[in-house]
PDB file of C-alpha atoms in Angstrom:
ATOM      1  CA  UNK Z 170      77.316  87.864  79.015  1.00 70.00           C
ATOM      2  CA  UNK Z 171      75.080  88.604  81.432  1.00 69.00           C
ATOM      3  CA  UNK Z 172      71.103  89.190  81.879  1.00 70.00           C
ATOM      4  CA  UNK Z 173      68.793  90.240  84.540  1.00 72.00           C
ATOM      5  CA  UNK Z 174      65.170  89.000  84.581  1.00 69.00           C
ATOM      6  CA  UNK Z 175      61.851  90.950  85.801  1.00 67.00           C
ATOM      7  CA  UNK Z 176      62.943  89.208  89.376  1.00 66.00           C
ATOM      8  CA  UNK Z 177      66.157  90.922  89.627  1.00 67.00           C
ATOM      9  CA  UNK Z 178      67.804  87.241  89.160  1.00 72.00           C
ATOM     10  CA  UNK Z 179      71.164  87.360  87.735  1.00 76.00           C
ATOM     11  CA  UNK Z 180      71.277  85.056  84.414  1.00 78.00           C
ATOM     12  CA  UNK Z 181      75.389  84.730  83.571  1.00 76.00           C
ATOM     13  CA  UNK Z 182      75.387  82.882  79.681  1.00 79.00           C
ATOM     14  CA  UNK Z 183      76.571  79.465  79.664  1.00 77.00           C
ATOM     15  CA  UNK Z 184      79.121  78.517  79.341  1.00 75.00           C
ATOM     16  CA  UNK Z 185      80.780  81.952  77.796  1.00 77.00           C
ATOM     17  CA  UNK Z 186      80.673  83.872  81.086  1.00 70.00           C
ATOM     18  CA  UNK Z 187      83.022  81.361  82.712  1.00 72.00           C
ATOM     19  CA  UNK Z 188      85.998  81.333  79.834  1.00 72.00           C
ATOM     20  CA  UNK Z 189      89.058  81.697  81.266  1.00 71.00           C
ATOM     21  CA  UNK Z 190      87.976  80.168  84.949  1.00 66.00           C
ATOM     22  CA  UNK Z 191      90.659  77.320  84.415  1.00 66.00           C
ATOM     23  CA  UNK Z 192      87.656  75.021  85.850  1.00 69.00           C
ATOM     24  CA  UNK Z 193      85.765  72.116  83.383  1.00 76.00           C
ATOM     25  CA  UNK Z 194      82.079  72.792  83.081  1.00 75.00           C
ATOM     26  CA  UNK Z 195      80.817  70.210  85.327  1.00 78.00           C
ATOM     27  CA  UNK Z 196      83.409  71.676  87.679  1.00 79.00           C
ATOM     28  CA  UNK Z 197      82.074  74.943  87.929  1.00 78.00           C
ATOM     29  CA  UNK Z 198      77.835  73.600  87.851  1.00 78.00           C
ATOM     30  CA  UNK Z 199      79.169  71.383  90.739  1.00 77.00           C
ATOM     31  CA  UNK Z 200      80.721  74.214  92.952  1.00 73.00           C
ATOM     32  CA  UNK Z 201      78.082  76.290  92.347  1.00 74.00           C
ATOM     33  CA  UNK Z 202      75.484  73.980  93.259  1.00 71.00           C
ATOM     34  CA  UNK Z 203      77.183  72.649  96.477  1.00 72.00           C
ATOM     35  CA  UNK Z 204      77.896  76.507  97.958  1.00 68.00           C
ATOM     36  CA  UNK Z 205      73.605  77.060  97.335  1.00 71.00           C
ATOM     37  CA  UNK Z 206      74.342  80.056  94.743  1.00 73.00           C
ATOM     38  CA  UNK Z 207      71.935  78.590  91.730  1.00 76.00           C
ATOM     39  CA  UNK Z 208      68.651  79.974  91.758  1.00 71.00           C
ATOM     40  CA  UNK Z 209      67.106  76.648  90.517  1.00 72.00           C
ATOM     41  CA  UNK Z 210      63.122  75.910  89.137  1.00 65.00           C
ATOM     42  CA  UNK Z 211      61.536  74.583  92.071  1.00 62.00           C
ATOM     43  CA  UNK Z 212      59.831  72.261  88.889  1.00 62.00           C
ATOM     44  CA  UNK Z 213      63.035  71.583  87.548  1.00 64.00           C
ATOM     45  CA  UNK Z 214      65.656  71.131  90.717  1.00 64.00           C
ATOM     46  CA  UNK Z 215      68.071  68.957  88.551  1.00 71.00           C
ATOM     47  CA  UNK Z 216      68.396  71.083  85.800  1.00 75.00           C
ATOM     48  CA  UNK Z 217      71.373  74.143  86.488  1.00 78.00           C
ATOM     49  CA  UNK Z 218      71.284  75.126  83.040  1.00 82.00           C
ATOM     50  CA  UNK Z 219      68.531  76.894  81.541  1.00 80.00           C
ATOM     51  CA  UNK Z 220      66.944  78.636  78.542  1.00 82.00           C
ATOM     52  CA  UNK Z 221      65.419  81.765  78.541  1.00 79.00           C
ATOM     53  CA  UNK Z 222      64.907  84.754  75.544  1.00 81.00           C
ATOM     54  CA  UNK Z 223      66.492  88.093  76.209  1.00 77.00           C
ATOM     55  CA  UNK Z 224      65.588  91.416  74.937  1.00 75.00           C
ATOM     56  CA  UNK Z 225      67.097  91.506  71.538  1.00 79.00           C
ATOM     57  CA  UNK Z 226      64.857  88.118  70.868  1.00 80.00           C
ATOM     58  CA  UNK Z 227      68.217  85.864  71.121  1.00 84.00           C
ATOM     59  CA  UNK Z 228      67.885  82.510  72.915  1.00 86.00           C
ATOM     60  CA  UNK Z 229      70.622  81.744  75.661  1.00 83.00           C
ATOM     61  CA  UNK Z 230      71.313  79.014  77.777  1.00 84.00           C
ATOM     62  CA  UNK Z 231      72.023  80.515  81.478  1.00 82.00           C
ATOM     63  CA  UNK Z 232      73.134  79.823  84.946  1.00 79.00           C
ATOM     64  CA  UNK Z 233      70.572  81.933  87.357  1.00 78.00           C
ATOM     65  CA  UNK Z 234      72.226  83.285  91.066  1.00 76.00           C
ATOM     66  CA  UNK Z 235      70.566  83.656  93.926  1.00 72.00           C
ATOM     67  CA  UNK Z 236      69.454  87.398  94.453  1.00 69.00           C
ATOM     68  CA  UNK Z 237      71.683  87.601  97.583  1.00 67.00           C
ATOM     69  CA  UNK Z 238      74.571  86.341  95.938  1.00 64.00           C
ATOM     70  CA  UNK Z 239      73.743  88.480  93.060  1.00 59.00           C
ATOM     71  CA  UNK Z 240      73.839  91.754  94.702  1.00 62.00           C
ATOM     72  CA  UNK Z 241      77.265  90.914  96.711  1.00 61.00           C
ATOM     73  CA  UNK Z 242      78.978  90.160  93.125  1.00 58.00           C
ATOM     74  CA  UNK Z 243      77.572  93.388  91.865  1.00 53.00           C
ATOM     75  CA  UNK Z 244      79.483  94.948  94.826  1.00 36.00           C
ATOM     76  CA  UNK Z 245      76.608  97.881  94.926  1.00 38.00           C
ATOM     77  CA  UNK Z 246      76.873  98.653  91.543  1.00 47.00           C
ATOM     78  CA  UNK Z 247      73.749  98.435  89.353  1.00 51.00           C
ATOM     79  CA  UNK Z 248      73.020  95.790  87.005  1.00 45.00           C
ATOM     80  CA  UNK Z 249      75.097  96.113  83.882  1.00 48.00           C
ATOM     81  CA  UNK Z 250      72.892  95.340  80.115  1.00 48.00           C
ATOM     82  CA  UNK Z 251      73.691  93.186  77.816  1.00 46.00           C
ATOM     83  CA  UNK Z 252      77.254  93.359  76.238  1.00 47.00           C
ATOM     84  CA  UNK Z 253      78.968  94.798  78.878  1.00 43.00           C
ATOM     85  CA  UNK Z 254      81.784  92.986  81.063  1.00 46.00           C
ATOM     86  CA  UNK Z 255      80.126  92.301  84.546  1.00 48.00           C
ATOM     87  CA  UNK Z 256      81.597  92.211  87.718  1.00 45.00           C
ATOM     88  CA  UNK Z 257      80.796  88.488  88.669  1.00 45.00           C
ATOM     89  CA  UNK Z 258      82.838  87.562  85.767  1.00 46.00           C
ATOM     90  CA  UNK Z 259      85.681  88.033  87.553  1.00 50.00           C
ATOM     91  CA  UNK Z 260      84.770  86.429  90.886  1.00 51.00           C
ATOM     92  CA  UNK Z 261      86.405  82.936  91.224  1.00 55.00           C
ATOM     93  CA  UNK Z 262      84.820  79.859  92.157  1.00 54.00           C
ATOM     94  CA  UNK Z 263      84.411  79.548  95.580  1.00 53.00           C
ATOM     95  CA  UNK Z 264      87.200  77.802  97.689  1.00 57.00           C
ATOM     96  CA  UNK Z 265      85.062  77.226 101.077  1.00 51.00           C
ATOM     97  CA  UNK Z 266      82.081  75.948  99.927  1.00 48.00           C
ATOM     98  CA  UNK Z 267      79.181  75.970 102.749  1.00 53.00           C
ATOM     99  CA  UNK Z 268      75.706  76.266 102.115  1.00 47.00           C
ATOM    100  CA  UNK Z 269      74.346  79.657 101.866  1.00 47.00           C
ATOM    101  CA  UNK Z 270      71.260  79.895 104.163  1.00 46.00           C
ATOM    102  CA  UNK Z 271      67.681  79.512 102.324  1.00 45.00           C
ATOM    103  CA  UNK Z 272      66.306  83.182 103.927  1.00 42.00           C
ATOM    104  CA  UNK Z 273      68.024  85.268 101.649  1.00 40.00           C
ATOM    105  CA  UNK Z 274      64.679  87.273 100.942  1.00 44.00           C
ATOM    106  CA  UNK Z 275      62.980  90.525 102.477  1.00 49.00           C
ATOM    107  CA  UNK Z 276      63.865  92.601 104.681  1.00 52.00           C
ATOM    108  CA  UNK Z 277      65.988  90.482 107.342  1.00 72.00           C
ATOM    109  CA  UNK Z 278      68.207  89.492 104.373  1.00 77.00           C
ATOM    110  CA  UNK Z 279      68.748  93.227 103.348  1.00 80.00           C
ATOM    111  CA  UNK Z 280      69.814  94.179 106.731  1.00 86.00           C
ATOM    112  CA  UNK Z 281      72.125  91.178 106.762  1.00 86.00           C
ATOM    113  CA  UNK Z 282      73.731  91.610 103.811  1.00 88.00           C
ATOM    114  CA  UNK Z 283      73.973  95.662 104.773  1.00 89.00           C
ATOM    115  CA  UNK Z 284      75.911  94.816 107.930  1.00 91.00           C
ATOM    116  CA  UNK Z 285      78.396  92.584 106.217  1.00 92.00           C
ATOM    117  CA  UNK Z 286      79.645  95.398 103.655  1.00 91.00           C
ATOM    118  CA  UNK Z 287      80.015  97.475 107.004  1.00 92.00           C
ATOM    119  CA  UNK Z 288      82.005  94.867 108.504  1.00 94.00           C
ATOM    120  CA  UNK Z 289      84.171  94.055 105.369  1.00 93.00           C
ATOM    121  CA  UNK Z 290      84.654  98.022 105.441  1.00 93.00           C
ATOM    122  CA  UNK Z 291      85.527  98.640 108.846  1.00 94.00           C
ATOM    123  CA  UNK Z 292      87.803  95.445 108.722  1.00 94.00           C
ATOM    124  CA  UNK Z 293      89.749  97.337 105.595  1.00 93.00           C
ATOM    125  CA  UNK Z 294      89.937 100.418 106.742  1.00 92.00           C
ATOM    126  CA  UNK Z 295      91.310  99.093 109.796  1.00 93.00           C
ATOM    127  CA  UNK Z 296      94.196  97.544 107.789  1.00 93.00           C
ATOM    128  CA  UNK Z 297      94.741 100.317 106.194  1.00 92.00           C
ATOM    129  CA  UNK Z 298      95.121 102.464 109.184  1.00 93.00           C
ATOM    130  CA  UNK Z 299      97.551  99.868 110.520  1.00 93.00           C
ATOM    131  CA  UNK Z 300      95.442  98.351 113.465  1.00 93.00           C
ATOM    132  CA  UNK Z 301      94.911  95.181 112.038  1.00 93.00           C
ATOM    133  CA  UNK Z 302      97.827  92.895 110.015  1.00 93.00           C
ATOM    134  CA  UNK Z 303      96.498  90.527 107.360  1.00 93.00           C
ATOM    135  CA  UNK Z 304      97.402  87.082 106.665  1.00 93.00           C
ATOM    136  CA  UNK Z 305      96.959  86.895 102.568  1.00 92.00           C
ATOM    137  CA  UNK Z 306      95.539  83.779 101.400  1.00 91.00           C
ATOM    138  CA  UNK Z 307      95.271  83.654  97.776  1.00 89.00           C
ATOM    139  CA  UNK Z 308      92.292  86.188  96.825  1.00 89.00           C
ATOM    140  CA  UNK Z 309      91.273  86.363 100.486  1.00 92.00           C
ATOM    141  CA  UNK Z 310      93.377  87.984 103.717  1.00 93.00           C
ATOM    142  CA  UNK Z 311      92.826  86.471 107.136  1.00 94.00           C
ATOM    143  CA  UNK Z 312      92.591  88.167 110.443  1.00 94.00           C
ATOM    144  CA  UNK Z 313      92.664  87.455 114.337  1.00 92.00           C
ATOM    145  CA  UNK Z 314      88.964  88.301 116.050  1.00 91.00           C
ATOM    146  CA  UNK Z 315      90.949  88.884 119.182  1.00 89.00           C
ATOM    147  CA  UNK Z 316      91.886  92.640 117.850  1.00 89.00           C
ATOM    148  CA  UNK Z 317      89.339  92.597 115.317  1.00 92.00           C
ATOM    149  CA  UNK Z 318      85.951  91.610 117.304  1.00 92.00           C
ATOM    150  CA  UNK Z 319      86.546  94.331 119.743  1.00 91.00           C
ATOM    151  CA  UNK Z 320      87.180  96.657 117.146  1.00 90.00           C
ATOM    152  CA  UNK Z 321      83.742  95.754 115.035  1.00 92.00           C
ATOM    153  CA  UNK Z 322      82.144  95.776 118.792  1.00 91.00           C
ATOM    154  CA  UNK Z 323      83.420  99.701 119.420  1.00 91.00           C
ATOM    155  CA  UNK Z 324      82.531 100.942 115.622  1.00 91.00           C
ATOM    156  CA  UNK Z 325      79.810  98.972 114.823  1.00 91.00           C
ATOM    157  CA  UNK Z 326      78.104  98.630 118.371  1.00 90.00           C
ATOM    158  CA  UNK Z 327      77.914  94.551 117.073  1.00 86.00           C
ATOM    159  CA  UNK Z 328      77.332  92.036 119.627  1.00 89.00           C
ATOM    160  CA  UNK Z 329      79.745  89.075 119.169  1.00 87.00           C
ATOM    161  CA  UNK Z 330      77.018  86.708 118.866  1.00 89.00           C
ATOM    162  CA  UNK Z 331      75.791  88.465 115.402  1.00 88.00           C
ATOM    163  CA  UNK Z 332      79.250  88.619 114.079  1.00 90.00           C
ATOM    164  CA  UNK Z 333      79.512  85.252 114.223  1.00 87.00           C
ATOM    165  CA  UNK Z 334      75.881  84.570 112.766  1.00 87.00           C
ATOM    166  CA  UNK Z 335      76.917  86.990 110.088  1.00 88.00           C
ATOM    167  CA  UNK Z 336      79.892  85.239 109.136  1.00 84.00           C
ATOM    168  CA  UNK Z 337      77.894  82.029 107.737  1.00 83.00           C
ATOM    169  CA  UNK Z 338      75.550  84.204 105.699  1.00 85.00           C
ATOM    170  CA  UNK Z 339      77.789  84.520 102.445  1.00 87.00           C
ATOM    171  CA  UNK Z 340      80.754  82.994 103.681  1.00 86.00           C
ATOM    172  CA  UNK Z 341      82.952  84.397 100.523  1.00 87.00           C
ATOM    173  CA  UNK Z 342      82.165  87.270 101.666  1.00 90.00           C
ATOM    174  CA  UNK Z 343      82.842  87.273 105.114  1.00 92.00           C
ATOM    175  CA  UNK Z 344      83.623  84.120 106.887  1.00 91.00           C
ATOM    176  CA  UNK Z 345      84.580  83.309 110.728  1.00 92.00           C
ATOM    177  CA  UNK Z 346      86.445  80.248 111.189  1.00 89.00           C
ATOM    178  CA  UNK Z 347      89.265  78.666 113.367  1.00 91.00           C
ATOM    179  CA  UNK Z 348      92.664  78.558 111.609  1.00 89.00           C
ATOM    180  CA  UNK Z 349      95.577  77.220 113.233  1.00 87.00           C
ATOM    181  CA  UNK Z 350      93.894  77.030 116.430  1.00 88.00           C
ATOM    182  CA  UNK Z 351      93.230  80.823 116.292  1.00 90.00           C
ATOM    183  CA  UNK Z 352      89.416  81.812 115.644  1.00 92.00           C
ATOM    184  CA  UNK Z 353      89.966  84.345 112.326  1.00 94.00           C
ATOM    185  CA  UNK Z 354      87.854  86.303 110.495  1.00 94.00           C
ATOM    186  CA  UNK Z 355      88.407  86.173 106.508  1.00 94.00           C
ATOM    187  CA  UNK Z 356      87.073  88.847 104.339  1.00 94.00           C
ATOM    188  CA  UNK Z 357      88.067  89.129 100.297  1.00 92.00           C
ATOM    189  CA  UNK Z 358      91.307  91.279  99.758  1.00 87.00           C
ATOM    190  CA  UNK Z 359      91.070  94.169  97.821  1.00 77.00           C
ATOM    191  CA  UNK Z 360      91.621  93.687  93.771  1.00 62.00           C
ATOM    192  CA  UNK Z 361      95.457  95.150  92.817  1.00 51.00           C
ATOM    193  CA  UNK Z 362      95.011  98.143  91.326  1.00 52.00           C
ATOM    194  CA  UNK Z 363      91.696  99.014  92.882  1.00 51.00           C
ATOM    195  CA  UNK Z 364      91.692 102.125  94.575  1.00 45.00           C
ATOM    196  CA  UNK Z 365      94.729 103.057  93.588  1.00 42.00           C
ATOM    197  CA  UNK Z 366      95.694 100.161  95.914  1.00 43.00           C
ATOM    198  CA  UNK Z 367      93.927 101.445  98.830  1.00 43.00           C
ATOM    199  CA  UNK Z 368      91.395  99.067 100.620  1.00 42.00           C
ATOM    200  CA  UNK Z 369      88.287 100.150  99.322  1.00 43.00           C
ATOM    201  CA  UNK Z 370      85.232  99.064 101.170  1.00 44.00           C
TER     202      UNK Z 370
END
């Protein structure tokens, strides 16, 4: 179901990656499209659905991610050939779409996308350990930046001014917003089962 090209672009086969999303087709190219995770031909902009030839000489047509967004599905794990189950299969469509920003490449965007698996991991583990309490929100958990910026601040040595740029990098990911009239932070909660049901970063 899913292909990686010389660029390290993930290519998820259309439409059979997406079974079982409980989304229509144009749903899903739509939501995509509007949260900036297609990697589209600059010759082609229009076009979210593509055609390319993989290894075994078989034609598909694909949906290509952004290599940001591709890595943070992948959750660190290396790309997976062809025939096994990947990981962004079971990521669900995106329920705050914003746009992701356009420098996703080099260097910068490495150390960005570093930081935020530190944050998500120190926000976890903080759970865990009973410091922070969650608000669950479907397949996210919410929490106060009151306790929680101070607590990135001491472990992280994070100015407050780059948690909050950080937080409108891959905002599915990690996302800082005002809810209920309290500024929150929202981070993914951990799959059941994962871990052993221990936050895992």
């Amino acid at each position: 179901m899913t292909h990686v090209d010389p660029a390290g672009v993930v290519c998820l086969k259309w439409p059979d990656a997406f079974n079982g999303c409980g989304l229509q087709s144009k749903a899903i190219l739509d939501e995509l499209s509007h949260h900036g995770w297609l990697a589209l031909d600059p010759l082609s902009p229009f076009r979210k659905v593509t055609e390319i030839e993989v290894e075994s000489g078989e034609k598909w047509r694909v949906v290509r991610l952004q290599p940001a967004v591709s890595r943070l599905m992948a959750i660190g794990q290396p790309a997976r050939p062809v025939g096994l189950t990947p990981t962004a299969e079971r990521v669900e469509p995106p329920r705050q779409p914003r746009p992701v920003p356009q420098e996703t490449d080099g260097a910068g965007a490495d150390e960005r996308l570093a930081l935020i698996r530190k944050v998500v991991a120190t926000l976890r583990a903080a759970i865990q350990q009973g410091l922070l309490t969650p608000e669950a929100d479907g397949p996210f958990v919410w929490l106060p930046s009151r306790k929680a910026e101070s607590l990135l601040i001491e472990r992280l040595q994070l100015e407050r001014t780059k948690i909050l740029r950080l937080g409108a990098v891959v905002p599915d990911v990690f996302l800082c917003r005002t809810r209920n009239k309290l500024h929150c932070y929202r981070i993914p909660a951990v799959p059941v089962g994962e871990g052993g049901g221990r936050d895992q970063p």
